[in-house]
Amino acid sequence: MKKQRLVMRTVILLVLGAAVAYTLYANFTKDKIQKVAVGEKAPDFVLTDMDGNKHRLSDYEGQGVFLNFWGTWCKPCEKEMPYMNNQYKQFKDEGVQVLAVNVGETDLAVNKFSERYDLSFPIVIDKNTQVQSAYGINPLPATFLIDKDGKVVKYITGELTEDTIKNYMEQIKP
């Protein structure tokens, strides 16, 4: 009887040990799995904006694209939106496009947010979060700088200041 209990305890400990090891491995490697690498072509997508117009990323080739993933509930996103809007007004005539991808919220929530901040750049909604998944987005906000050839120049997570947004737009200006 004692031997059987010892075997069961050993098996349980081994299973628990394996589970802990797997969890640690998964946590330490998840940050390394970036789906869109710097220097590669940005994955193409088509999303619809708040006015019903379709935006295909590849249609912006020849321009720099400031591709921003955000949510209305995300405080850092909320802080950087007015800065993005100011810089968009400065750079849109110089060949830099802002494309703000909302991560699956309702039209109502996004429209209210857009009106509150009087945003003038295109806002598209990734309703089924396919684009978010394709780009491996987590956490928000996340921004990709894409050059005129459609290649990813830089990937940034976290809140941006007005100065950093300006500098990034300078970098992707054609």
Backbone as JSON Lines, residues from 0, in Angstrom:
{"i":0,"aa":"M","n":[0.81,-1.19,0.0],"ca":[0.0,0.0,0.0],"c":[0.87,1.27,0.0]}
{"i":1,"aa":"K","n":[1.94,1.28,0.82],"ca":[2.82,2.44,0.88],"c":[3.51,2.69,-0.45]}
{"i":2,"aa":"K","n":[3.9,1.59,-1.11],"ca":[4.59,1.69,-2.38],"c":[3.67,2.32,-3.44]}
{"i":3,"aa":"Q","n":[2.4,1.92,-3.44],"ca":[1.42,2.43,-4.4],"c":[1.21,3.95,-4.18]}
{"i":4,"aa":"R","n":[1.14,4.35,-2.91],"ca":[0.98,5.77,-2.6],"c":[2.19,6.57,-3.05]}
{"i":5,"aa":"L","n":[3.38,6.02,-2.85],"ca":[4.62,6.68,-3.26],"c":[4.64,6.87,-4.78]}
{"i":6,"aa":"V","n":[4.23,5.86,-5.53],"ca":[4.18,5.94,-6.99],"c":[3.18,7.02,-7.42]}
{"i":7,"aa":"M","n":[1.99,7.06,-6.8],"ca":[0.97,8.06,-7.14],"c":[1.47,9.47,-6.85]}
{"i":8,"aa":"R","n":[2.12,9.65,-5.7],"ca":[2.64,10.97,-5.35],"c":[3.72,11.4,-6.33]}
{"i":9,"aa":"T","n":[4.57,10.49,-6.72],"ca":[5.63,10.79,-7.68],"c":[5.03,11.2,-9.03]}
{"i":10,"aa":"V","n":[4.02,10.46,-9.49],"ca":[3.37,10.79,-10.76],"c":[2.72,12.18,-10.68]}
{"i":11,"aa":"I","n":[2.02,12.46,-9.59],"ca":[1.37,13.77,-9.42],"c":[2.42,14.89,-9.41]}
{"i":12,"aa":"L","n":[3.52,14.68,-8.7],"ca":[4.58,15.68,-8.66],"c":[5.19,15.91,-10.04]}
{"i":13,"aa":"L","n":[5.4,14.83,-10.79],"ca":[5.95,14.96,-12.13],"c":[5.01,15.75,-13.05]}
{"i":14,"aa":"V","n":[3.71,15.45,-12.97],"ca":[2.73,16.16,-13.79],"c":[2.69,17.65,-13.42]}
{"i":15,"aa":"L","n":[2.69,17.94,-12.12],"ca":[2.7,19.33,-11.67],"c":[3.98,20.05,-12.12]}
{"i":16,"aa":"G","n":[5.11,19.35,-11.98],"ca":[6.39,19.93,-12.41],"c":[6.38,20.25,-13.9]}
{"i":17,"aa":"A","n":[5.84,19.34,-14.7],"ca":[5.76,19.56,-16.14],"c":[4.87,20.77,-16.45]}
{"i":18,"aa":"A","n":[3.75,20.88,-15.73],"ca":[2.83,22.0,-15.94],"c":[3.5,23.33,-15.61]}
{"i":19,"aa":"V","n":[4.22,23.37,-14.5],"ca":[4.95,24.59,-14.11],"c":[6.01,24.93,-15.15]}
{"i":20,"aa":"A","n":[6.77,23.93,-15.58],"ca":[7.82,24.15,-16.58],"c":[7.23,24.7,-17.88]}
{"i":21,"aa":"Y","n":[6.11,24.11,-18.33],"ca":[5.47,24.57,-19.56],"c":[4.98,26.01,-19.41]}
{"i":22,"aa":"T","n":[4.36,26.33,-18.28],"ca":[3.85,27.68,-18.05],"c":[4.99,28.7,-18.09]}
{"i":23,"aa":"L","n":[6.08,28.39,-17.42],"ca":[7.24,29.29,-17.44],"c":[7.78,29.45,-18.86]}
{"i":24,"aa":"Y","n":[7.92,28.35,-19.58],"ca":[8.41,28.4,-20.95],"c":[7.49,29.27,-21.81]}
{"i":25,"aa":"A","n":[6.18,29.06,-21.71],"ca":[5.21,29.81,-22.52],"c":[5.29,31.3,-22.2]}
{"i":26,"aa":"N","n":[5.42,31.65,-20.92],"ca":[5.5,33.06,-20.54],"c":[6.78,33.72,-21.01]}
{"i":27,"aa":"F","n":[7.9,33.01,-20.97],"ca":[9.16,33.61,-21.38],"c":[9.31,33.7,-22.89]}
{"i":28,"aa":"T","n":[8.61,32.87,-23.64],"ca":[8.78,32.91,-25.09],"c":[7.69,33.7,-25.8]}
{"i":29,"aa":"K","n":[6.59,34.03,-25.13],"ca":[5.48,34.7,-25.83],"c":[5.89,36.06,-26.36]}
{"i":30,"aa":"D","n":[6.78,36.77,-25.67],"ca":[7.2,38.09,-26.13],"c":[8.09,37.99,-27.37]}
{"i":31,"aa":"K","n":[8.73,36.88,-27.55],"ca":[9.65,36.71,-28.67],"c":[8.91,36.42,-29.98]}
{"i":32,"aa":"I","n":[7.66,36.02,-29.86],"ca":[6.92,35.63,-31.06],"c":[6.22,36.85,-31.62]}
{"i":33,"aa":"Q","n":[7.0,37.66,-32.34],"ca":[6.4,38.82,-32.99],"c":[6.06,38.38,-34.41]}
{"i":34,"aa":"K","n":[4.81,38.52,-34.76],"ca":[4.35,37.98,-36.04],"c":[4.8,38.83,-37.22]}
{"i":35,"aa":"V","n":[4.97,40.14,-37.02],"ca":[5.37,41.03,-38.09],"c":[6.74,41.59,-37.74]}
{"i":36,"aa":"A","n":[7.74,41.22,-38.51],"ca":[9.12,41.61,-38.18],"c":[9.52,42.89,-38.9]}
{"i":37,"aa":"V","n":[10.37,43.66,-38.23],"ca":[10.94,44.86,-38.83],"c":[11.74,44.45,-40.06]}
{"i":38,"aa":"G","n":[11.58,45.2,-41.16],"ca":[12.28,44.89,-42.4],"c":[11.45,44.05,-43.35]}
{"i":39,"aa":"E","n":[10.36,43.46,-42.85],"ca":[9.48,42.66,-43.71],"c":[8.33,43.52,-44.22]}
{"i":40,"aa":"K","n":[7.7,43.04,-45.28],"ca":[6.52,43.73,-45.8],"c":[5.38,43.56,-44.8]}
{"i":41,"aa":"A","n":[4.66,44.65,-44.55],"ca":[3.52,44.6,-43.62],"c":[2.4,43.78,-44.26]}
{"i":42,"aa":"P","n":[1.77,42.87,-43.51],"ca":[0.67,42.08,-44.06],"c":[-0.47,43.0,-44.53]}
{"i":43,"aa":"D","n":[-0.96,42.73,-45.72],"ca":[-2.03,43.55,-46.28],"c":[-3.35,43.2,-45.6]}
{"i":44,"aa":"F","n":[-4.25,44.16,-45.55],"ca":[-5.59,43.93,-45.02],"c":[-6.53,44.97,-45.6]}
{"i":45,"aa":"V","n":[-7.82,44.68,-45.51],"ca":[-8.85,45.64,-45.9],"c":[-9.81,45.78,-44.73]}
{"i":46,"aa":"L","n":[-10.0,47.01,-44.26],"ca":[-10.97,47.28,-43.19],"c":[-11.8,48.5,-43.6]}
{"i":47,"aa":"T","n":[-12.99,48.59,-43.03],"ca":[-13.91,49.66,-43.38],"c":[-13.89,50.74,-42.3]}
{"i":48,"aa":"D","n":[-13.89,52.01,-42.76],"ca":[-13.86,53.12,-41.8],"c":[-15.28,53.49,-41.35]}
{"i":49,"aa":"M","n":[-15.37,54.51,-40.55],"ca":[-16.64,54.91,-39.95],"c":[-17.64,55.45,-40.97]}
{"i":50,"aa":"D","n":[-17.15,55.83,-42.16],"ca":[-18.04,56.35,-43.21],"c":[-18.38,55.27,-44.23]}
{"i":51,"aa":"G","n":[-17.93,54.05,-43.99],"ca":[-18.22,52.96,-44.92],"c":[-17.21,52.79,-46.04]}
{"i":52,"aa":"N","n":[-16.12,53.58,-46.02],"ca":[-15.08,53.47,-47.05],"c":[-14.1,52.36,-46.68]}
{"i":53,"aa":"K","n":[-13.69,51.59,-47.7],"ca":[-12.73,50.51,-47.47],"c":[-11.31,51.06,-47.57]}
{"i":54,"aa":"H","n":[-10.46,50.59,-46.66],"ca":[-9.05,50.98,-46.66],"c":[-8.21,49.71,-46.77]}
{"i":55,"aa":"R","n":[-7.44,49.62,-47.87],"ca":[-6.52,48.5,-48.08],"c":[-5.12,49.04,-47.82]}
{"i":56,"aa":"L","n":[-4.39,48.4,-46.93],"ca":[-3.06,48.89,-46.58],"c":[-2.19,49.07,-47.82]}
{"i":57,"aa":"S","n":[-2.22,48.12,-48.74],"ca":[-1.35,48.19,-49.93],"c":[-1.68,49.39,-50.83]}
{"i":58,"aa":"D","n":[-2.89,49.95,-50.69],"ca":[-3.23,51.14,-51.48],"c":[-2.42,52.36,-51.05]}
{"i":59,"aa":"Y","n":[-1.8,52.28,-49.89],"ca":[-1.01,53.41,-49.38],"c":[0.47,53.32,-49.75]}
{"i":60,"aa":"E","n":[0.83,52.32,-50.57],"ca":[2.24,52.24,-50.98],"c":[2.62,53.53,-51.68]}
{"i":61,"aa":"G","n":[3.84,53.98,-51.44],"ca":[4.28,55.27,-51.95],"c":[4.18,56.34,-50.86]}
{"i":62,"aa":"Q","n":[3.43,56.03,-49.79],"ca":[3.32,56.92,-48.63],"c":[3.85,56.19,-47.4]}
{"i":63,"aa":"G","n":[4.19,56.96,-46.39],"ca":[4.5,56.36,-45.09],"c":[3.18,56.12,-44.38]}
{"i":64,"aa":"V","n":[3.09,55.02,-43.64],"ca":[1.86,54.74,-42.9],"c":[2.19,54.58,-41.41]}
{"i":65,"aa":"F","n":[1.48,55.36,-40.61],"ca":[1.55,55.29,-39.15],"c":[0.35,54.44,-38.74]}
{"i":66,"aa":"L","n":[0.58,53.13,-38.58],"ca":[-0.49,52.16,-38.33],"c":[-0.61,51.95,-36.82]}
{"i":67,"aa":"N","n":[-1.72,52.43,-36.25],"ca":[-1.9,52.42,-34.81],"c":[-3.08,51.53,-34.42]}
{"i":68,"aa":"F","n":[-2.85,50.61,-33.49],"ca":[-3.91,49.74,-32.94],"c":[-4.3,50.29,-31.58]}
{"i":69,"aa":"W","n":[-5.6,50.44,-31.34],"ca":[-6.06,51.11,-30.13],"c":[-7.46,50.66,-29.72]}
{"i":70,"aa":"G","n":[-7.86,51.1,-28.5],"ca":[-9.21,50.86,-28.0],"c":[-9.69,52.07,-27.22]}
{"i":71,"aa":"T","n":[-10.99,52.31,-27.2],"ca":[-11.53,53.49,-26.5],"c":[-11.32,53.39,-24.98]}
{"i":72,"aa":"W","n":[-11.23,52.17,-24.45],"ca":[-11.07,51.93,-23.02],"c":[-9.62,52.04,-22.56]}
{"i":73,"aa":"C","n":[-8.71,52.16,-23.53],"ca":[-7.26,52.16,-23.25],"c":[-6.81,53.6,-22.96]}
{"i":74,"aa":"K","n":[-6.44,53.87,-21.7],"ca":[-6.05,55.24,-21.29],"c":[-4.84,55.78,-22.06]}
{"i":75,"aa":"P","n":[-3.76,54.98,-22.23],"ca":[-2.64,55.51,-23.03],"c":[-3.05,55.82,-24.47]}
{"i":76,"aa":"C","n":[-3.95,55.01,-25.04],"ca":[-4.45,55.26,-26.41],"c":[-5.15,56.62,-26.44]}
{"i":77,"aa":"E","n":[-5.98,56.84,-25.42],"ca":[-6.75,58.09,-25.34],"c":[-5.82,59.29,-25.26]}
{"i":78,"aa":"K","n":[-4.73,59.16,-24.5],"ca":[-3.8,60.28,-24.35],"c":[-3.07,60.6,-25.65]}
{"i":79,"aa":"E","n":[-2.72,59.57,-26.44],"ca":[-1.91,59.83,-27.63],"c":[-2.73,60.23,-28.87]}
{"i":80,"aa":"M","n":[-4.04,59.98,-28.84],"ca":[-4.87,60.28,-30.01],"c":[-4.82,61.75,-30.44]}
{"i":81,"aa":"P","n":[-4.98,62.71,-29.52],"ca":[-4.9,64.12,-29.96],"c":[-3.52,64.45,-30.57]}
{"i":82,"aa":"Y","n":[-2.45,63.86,-30.02],"ca":[-1.11,64.09,-30.57],"c":[-1.02,63.53,-31.99]}
{"i":83,"aa":"M","n":[-1.57,62.34,-32.18],"ca":[-1.57,61.73,-33.52],"c":[-2.33,62.62,-34.49]}
{"i":84,"aa":"N","n":[-3.46,63.15,-34.03],"ca":[-4.28,64.0,-34.88],"c":[-3.53,65.27,-35.28]}
{"i":85,"aa":"N","n":[-2.86,65.92,-34.3],"ca":[-2.08,67.13,-34.6],"c":[-1.01,66.85,-35.64]}
{"i":86,"aa":"Q","n":[-0.28,65.75,-35.44],"ca":[0.82,65.43,-36.36],"c":[0.3,64.98,-37.72]}
{"i":87,"aa":"Y","n":[-0.84,64.3,-37.74],"ca":[-1.46,63.91,-39.01],"c":[-1.75,65.16,-39.84]}
{"i":88,"aa":"K","n":[-2.27,66.19,-39.2],"ca":[-2.58,67.44,-39.92],"c":[-1.31,68.05,-40.5]}
{"i":89,"aa":"Q","n":[-0.17,67.88,-39.8],"ca":[1.1,68.43,-40.28],"c":[1.69,67.6,-41.43]}
{"i":90,"aa":"F","n":[1.54,66.27,-41.33],"ca":[2.27,65.38,-42.24],"c":[1.44,64.8,-43.4]}
{"i":91,"aa":"K","n":[0.11,64.94,-43.36],"ca":[-0.72,64.28,-44.39],"c":[-0.4,64.81,-45.79]}
{"i":92,"aa":"D","n":[-0.01,66.09,-45.9],"ca":[0.33,66.65,-47.21],"c":[1.77,66.34,-47.61]}
{"i":93,"aa":"E","n":[2.5,65.7,-46.69],"ca":[3.89,65.31,-46.98],"c":[4.0,63.81,-47.23]}
{"i":94,"aa":"G","n":[2.86,63.15,-47.41],"ca":[2.89,61.73,-47.77],"c":[2.89,60.76,-46.61]}
{"i":95,"aa":"V","n":[2.43,61.21,-45.43],"ca":[2.33,60.3,-44.29],"c":[0.85,60.12,-43.94]}
{"i":96,"aa":"Q","n":[0.41,58.88,-43.91],"ca":[-0.98,58.54,-43.63],"c":[-1.08,57.92,-42.25]}
{"i":97,"aa":"V","n":[-2.1,58.29,-41.49],"ca":[-2.4,57.63,-40.22],"c":[-3.57,56.69,-40.48]}
{"i":98,"aa":"L","n":[-3.44,55.47,-40.02],"ca":[-4.54,54.51,-40.09],"c":[-4.69,53.95,-38.68]}
{"i":99,"aa":"A","n":[-5.82,54.3,-38.04],"ca":[-6.06,53.89,-36.66],"c":[-7.0,52.69,-36.67]}
{"i":100,"aa":"V","n":[-6.5,51.54,-36.2],"ca":[-7.28,50.3,-36.2],"c":[-7.84,50.08,-34.79]}
{"i":101,"aa":"N","n":[-9.15,50.21,-34.67],"ca":[-9.8,49.93,-33.39],"c":[-9.99,48.43,-33.29]}
{"i":102,"aa":"V","n":[-9.75,47.88,-32.1],"ca":[-9.77,46.44,-31.91],"c":[-11.14,45.91,-31.49]}
{"i":103,"aa":"G","n":[-12.05,45.9,-32.45],"ca":[-13.31,45.19,-32.3],"c":[-14.39,45.81,-31.43]}
{"i":104,"aa":"E","n":[-14.42,47.13,-31.3],"ca":[-15.47,47.77,-30.52],"c":[-16.66,48.15,-31.4]}
{"i":105,"aa":"T","n":[-17.72,48.64,-30.78],"ca":[-18.91,49.01,-31.55],"c":[-18.7,50.33,-32.28]}
{"i":106,"aa":"D","n":[-19.46,50.5,-33.37],"ca":[-19.4,51.76,-34.11],"c":[-19.75,52.93,-33.2]}
{"i":107,"aa":"L","n":[-20.74,52.74,-32.34],"ca":[-21.2,53.8,-31.45],"c":[-20.06,54.27,-30.54]}
{"i":108,"aa":"A","n":[-19.37,53.33,-29.89],"ca":[-18.27,53.68,-28.97],"c":[-17.16,54.41,-29.72]}
{"i":109,"aa":"V","n":[-16.82,53.92,-30.91],"ca":[-15.72,54.51,-31.68],"c":[-16.14,55.89,-32.2]}
{"i":110,"aa":"N","n":[-17.36,56.04,-32.67],"ca":[-17.84,57.34,-33.15],"c":[-17.85,58.38,-32.04]}
{"i":111,"aa":"K","n":[-18.33,58.0,-30.86],"ca":[-18.35,58.93,-29.73],"c":[-16.93,59.38,-29.38]}
{"i":112,"aa":"F","n":[-16.01,58.43,-29.35],"ca":[-14.61,58.72,-29.02],"c":[-14.03,59.68,-30.07]}
{"i":113,"aa":"S","n":[-14.25,59.36,-31.34],"ca":[-13.72,60.16,-32.45],"c":[-14.26,61.59,-32.42]}
{"i":114,"aa":"E","n":[-15.55,61.72,-32.12],"ca":[-16.16,63.05,-32.05],"c":[-15.62,63.83,-30.85]}
{"i":115,"aa":"R","n":[-15.43,63.15,-29.72],"ca":[-14.94,63.83,-28.52],"c":[-13.58,64.48,-28.78]}
{"i":116,"aa":"Y","n":[-12.73,63.81,-29.56],"ca":[-11.39,64.33,-29.83],"c":[-11.26,64.97,-31.21]}
{"i":117,"aa":"D","n":[-12.37,65.06,-31.95],"ca":[-12.39,65.67,-33.28],"c":[-11.27,65.09,-34.17]}
{"i":118,"aa":"L","n":[-11.21,63.75,-34.25],"ca":[-10.15,63.08,-35.0],"c":[-10.42,63.16,-36.5]}
{"i":119,"aa":"S","n":[-9.38,63.48,-37.27],"ca":[-9.56,63.67,-38.71],"c":[-8.93,62.57,-39.56]}
{"i":120,"aa":"F","n":[-8.15,61.68,-38.96],"ca":[-7.55,60.59,-39.74],"c":[-8.52,59.42,-39.83]}
{"i":121,"aa":"P","n":[-8.3,58.52,-40.8],"ca":[-9.21,57.37,-40.95],"c":[-9.14,56.42,-39.75]}
{"i":122,"aa":"I","n":[-10.33,56.06,-39.24],"ca":[-10.44,55.08,-38.16],"c":[-11.2,53.89,-38.73]}
{"i":123,"aa":"V","n":[-10.56,52.73,-38.67],"ca":[-11.18,51.49,-39.15],"c":[-11.38,50.56,-37.96]}
{"i":124,"aa":"I","n":[-12.4,49.71,-38.05],"ca":[-12.67,48.79,-36.94],"c":[-12.38,47.36,-37.38]}
{"i":125,"aa":"D","n":[-11.53,46.71,-36.62],"ca":[-11.18,45.31,-36.84],"c":[-12.21,44.47,-36.09]}
{"i":126,"aa":"K","n":[-13.4,44.34,-36.67],"ca":[-14.56,43.74,-35.98],"c":[-14.27,42.34,-35.42]}
{"i":127,"aa":"N","n":[-13.63,41.48,-36.2],"ca":[-13.39,40.11,-35.74],"c":[-11.94,39.9,-35.29]}
{"i":128,"aa":"T","n":[-11.22,40.98,-35.07],"ca":[-9.82,41.01,-34.58],"c":[-8.85,40.17,-35.42]}
{"i":129,"aa":"Q","n":[-9.16,39.96,-36.7],"ca":[-8.24,39.2,-37.56],"c":[-6.95,39.96,-37.82]}
{"i":130,"aa":"V","n":[-7.06,41.28,-38.04],"ca":[-5.86,42.08,-38.3],"c":[-5.01,42.15,-37.04]}
{"i":131,"aa":"Q","n":[-5.66,42.33,-35.9],"ca":[-4.95,42.35,-34.62],"c":[-4.17,41.05,-34.44]}
{"i":132,"aa":"S","n":[-4.8,39.93,-34.74],"ca":[-4.12,38.63,-34.62],"c":[-2.99,38.49,-35.62]}
{"i":133,"aa":"A","n":[-3.24,38.91,-36.87],"ca":[-2.21,38.8,-37.91],"c":[-0.96,39.59,-37.55]}
{"i":134,"aa":"Y","n":[-1.16,40.71,-36.88],"ca":[-0.04,41.56,-36.48],"c":[0.51,41.21,-35.1]}
{"i":135,"aa":"G","n":[-0.14,40.28,-34.4],"ca":[0.34,39.85,-33.09],"c":[0.27,40.96,-32.05]}
{"i":136,"aa":"I","n":[-0.82,41.71,-32.04],"ca":[-0.95,42.88,-31.17],"c":[-1.36,42.49,-29.75]}
{"i":137,"aa":"N","n":[-0.54,42.88,-28.8],"ca":[-0.82,42.76,-27.38],"c":[0.41,43.29,-26.66]}
{"i":138,"aa":"P","n":[0.34,44.29,-25.87],"ca":[-0.8,45.08,-25.4],"c":[-1.06,46.28,-26.31]}
{"i":139,"aa":"L","n":[-2.06,47.06,-25.94],"ca":[-2.38,48.32,-26.64],"c":[-1.81,49.48,-25.83]}
{"i":140,"aa":"P","n":[-1.54,50.61,-26.46],"ca":[-1.53,50.82,-27.9],"c":[-0.29,50.2,-28.54]}
{"i":141,"aa":"A","n":[-0.41,49.9,-29.81],"ca":[0.71,49.36,-30.58],"c":[0.75,50.1,-31.91]}
{"i":142,"aa":"T","n":[1.94,50.46,-32.34],"ca":[2.08,51.24,-33.57],"c":[3.15,50.61,-34.45]}
{"i":143,"aa":"F","n":[2.84,50.51,-35.73],"ca":[3.81,50.07,-36.73],"c":[4.12,51.25,-37.64]}
{"i":144,"aa":"L","n":[5.4,51.49,-37.87],"ca":[5.8,52.5,-38.84],"c":[6.11,51.75,-40.13]}
{"i":145,"aa":"I","n":[5.42,52.13,-41.2],"ca":[5.56,51.43,-42.48],"c":[6.04,52.45,-43.52]}
{"i":146,"aa":"D","n":[7.12,52.09,-44.22],"ca":[7.69,53.03,-45.19],"c":[6.93,53.0,-46.52]}
{"i":147,"aa":"K","n":[7.38,53.83,-47.47],"ca":[6.68,53.97,-48.76],"c":[6.66,52.69,-49.57]}
{"i":148,"aa":"D","n":[7.56,51.74,-49.26],"ca":[7.59,50.46,-49.97],"c":[6.74,49.4,-49.28]}
{"i":149,"aa":"G","n":[6.06,49.77,-48.19],"ca":[5.2,48.82,-47.48],"c":[5.94,47.95,-46.48]}
{"i":150,"aa":"K","n":[7.19,48.32,-46.18],"ca":[7.99,47.54,-45.22],"c":[7.88,48.14,-43.82]}
{"i":151,"aa":"V","n":[7.89,47.26,-42.81],"ca":[7.84,47.71,-41.42],"c":[9.21,48.25,-41.03]}
{"i":152,"aa":"V","n":[9.22,49.5,-40.58],"ca":[10.45,50.17,-40.16],"c":[10.65,50.02,-38.66]}
{"i":153,"aa":"K","n":[9.53,50.07,-37.91],"ca":[9.63,50.03,-36.46],"c":[8.29,49.56,-35.89]}
{"i":154,"aa":"Y","n":[8.38,48.9,-34.72],"ca":[7.19,48.46,-33.98],"c":[7.31,49.0,-32.58]}
{"i":155,"aa":"I","n":[6.28,49.73,-32.13],"ca":[6.32,50.39,-30.83],"c":[5.09,50.0,-30.03]}
{"i":156,"aa":"T","n":[5.28,49.63,-28.76],"ca":[4.12,49.42,-27.89],"c":[4.18,50.48,-26.8]}
{"i":157,"aa":"G","n":[3.02,50.86,-26.31],"ca":[2.95,51.85,-25.24],"c":[2.64,53.23,-25.76]}
{"i":158,"aa":"E","n":[2.38,54.1,-24.81],"ca":[1.95,55.47,-25.1],"c":[3.06,56.3,-25.73]}
{"i":159,"aa":"L","n":[2.69,57.09,-26.72],"ca":[3.65,57.96,-27.41],"c":[3.38,59.42,-27.05]}
{"i":160,"aa":"T","n":[4.45,60.2,-27.01],"ca":[4.3,61.64,-26.79],"c":[4.17,62.32,-28.15]}
{"i":161,"aa":"E","n":[3.8,63.58,-28.13],"ca":[3.68,64.32,-29.39],"c":[5.02,64.38,-30.13]}
{"i":162,"aa":"D","n":[6.11,64.59,-29.37],"ca":[7.44,64.66,-29.98],"c":[7.83,63.34,-30.63]}
{"i":163,"aa":"T","n":[7.57,62.22,-29.95],"ca":[7.96,60.93,-30.55],"c":[7.12,60.66,-31.8]}
{"i":164,"aa":"I","n":[5.84,61.01,-31.77],"ca":[5.0,60.81,-32.96],"c":[5.54,61.64,-34.13]}
{"i":165,"aa":"K","n":[5.92,62.88,-33.84],"ca":[6.49,63.75,-34.88],"c":[7.77,63.13,-35.46]}
{"i":166,"aa":"N","n":[8.65,62.66,-34.57],"ca":[9.91,62.04,-35.02],"c":[9.65,60.8,-35.86]}
{"i":167,"aa":"Y","n":[8.68,59.97,-35.43],"ca":[8.36,58.76,-36.19],"c":[7.79,59.1,-37.56]}
{"i":168,"aa":"M","n":[6.96,60.12,-37.63],"ca":[6.39,60.51,-38.93],"c":[7.48,61.03,-39.86]}
{"i":169,"aa":"E","n":[8.46,61.76,-39.29],"ca":[9.62,62.22,-40.08],"c":[10.35,61.01,-40.68]}
{"i":170,"aa":"Q","n":[10.48,59.93,-39.88],"ca":[11.21,58.74,-40.32],"c":[10.55,58.05,-41.51]}
{"i":171,"aa":"I","n":[9.21,58.1,-41.57],"ca":[8.53,57.36,-42.64],"c":[8.04,58.26,-43.77]}
{"i":172,"aa":"K","n":[8.39,59.54,-43.7],"ca":[8.01,60.48,-44.76],"c":[8.72,60.05,-46.04]}
{"i":173,"aa":"P","n":[7.97,59.9,-47.15],"ca":[8.63,59.44,-48.4],"c":[9.59,60.47,-48.97]}
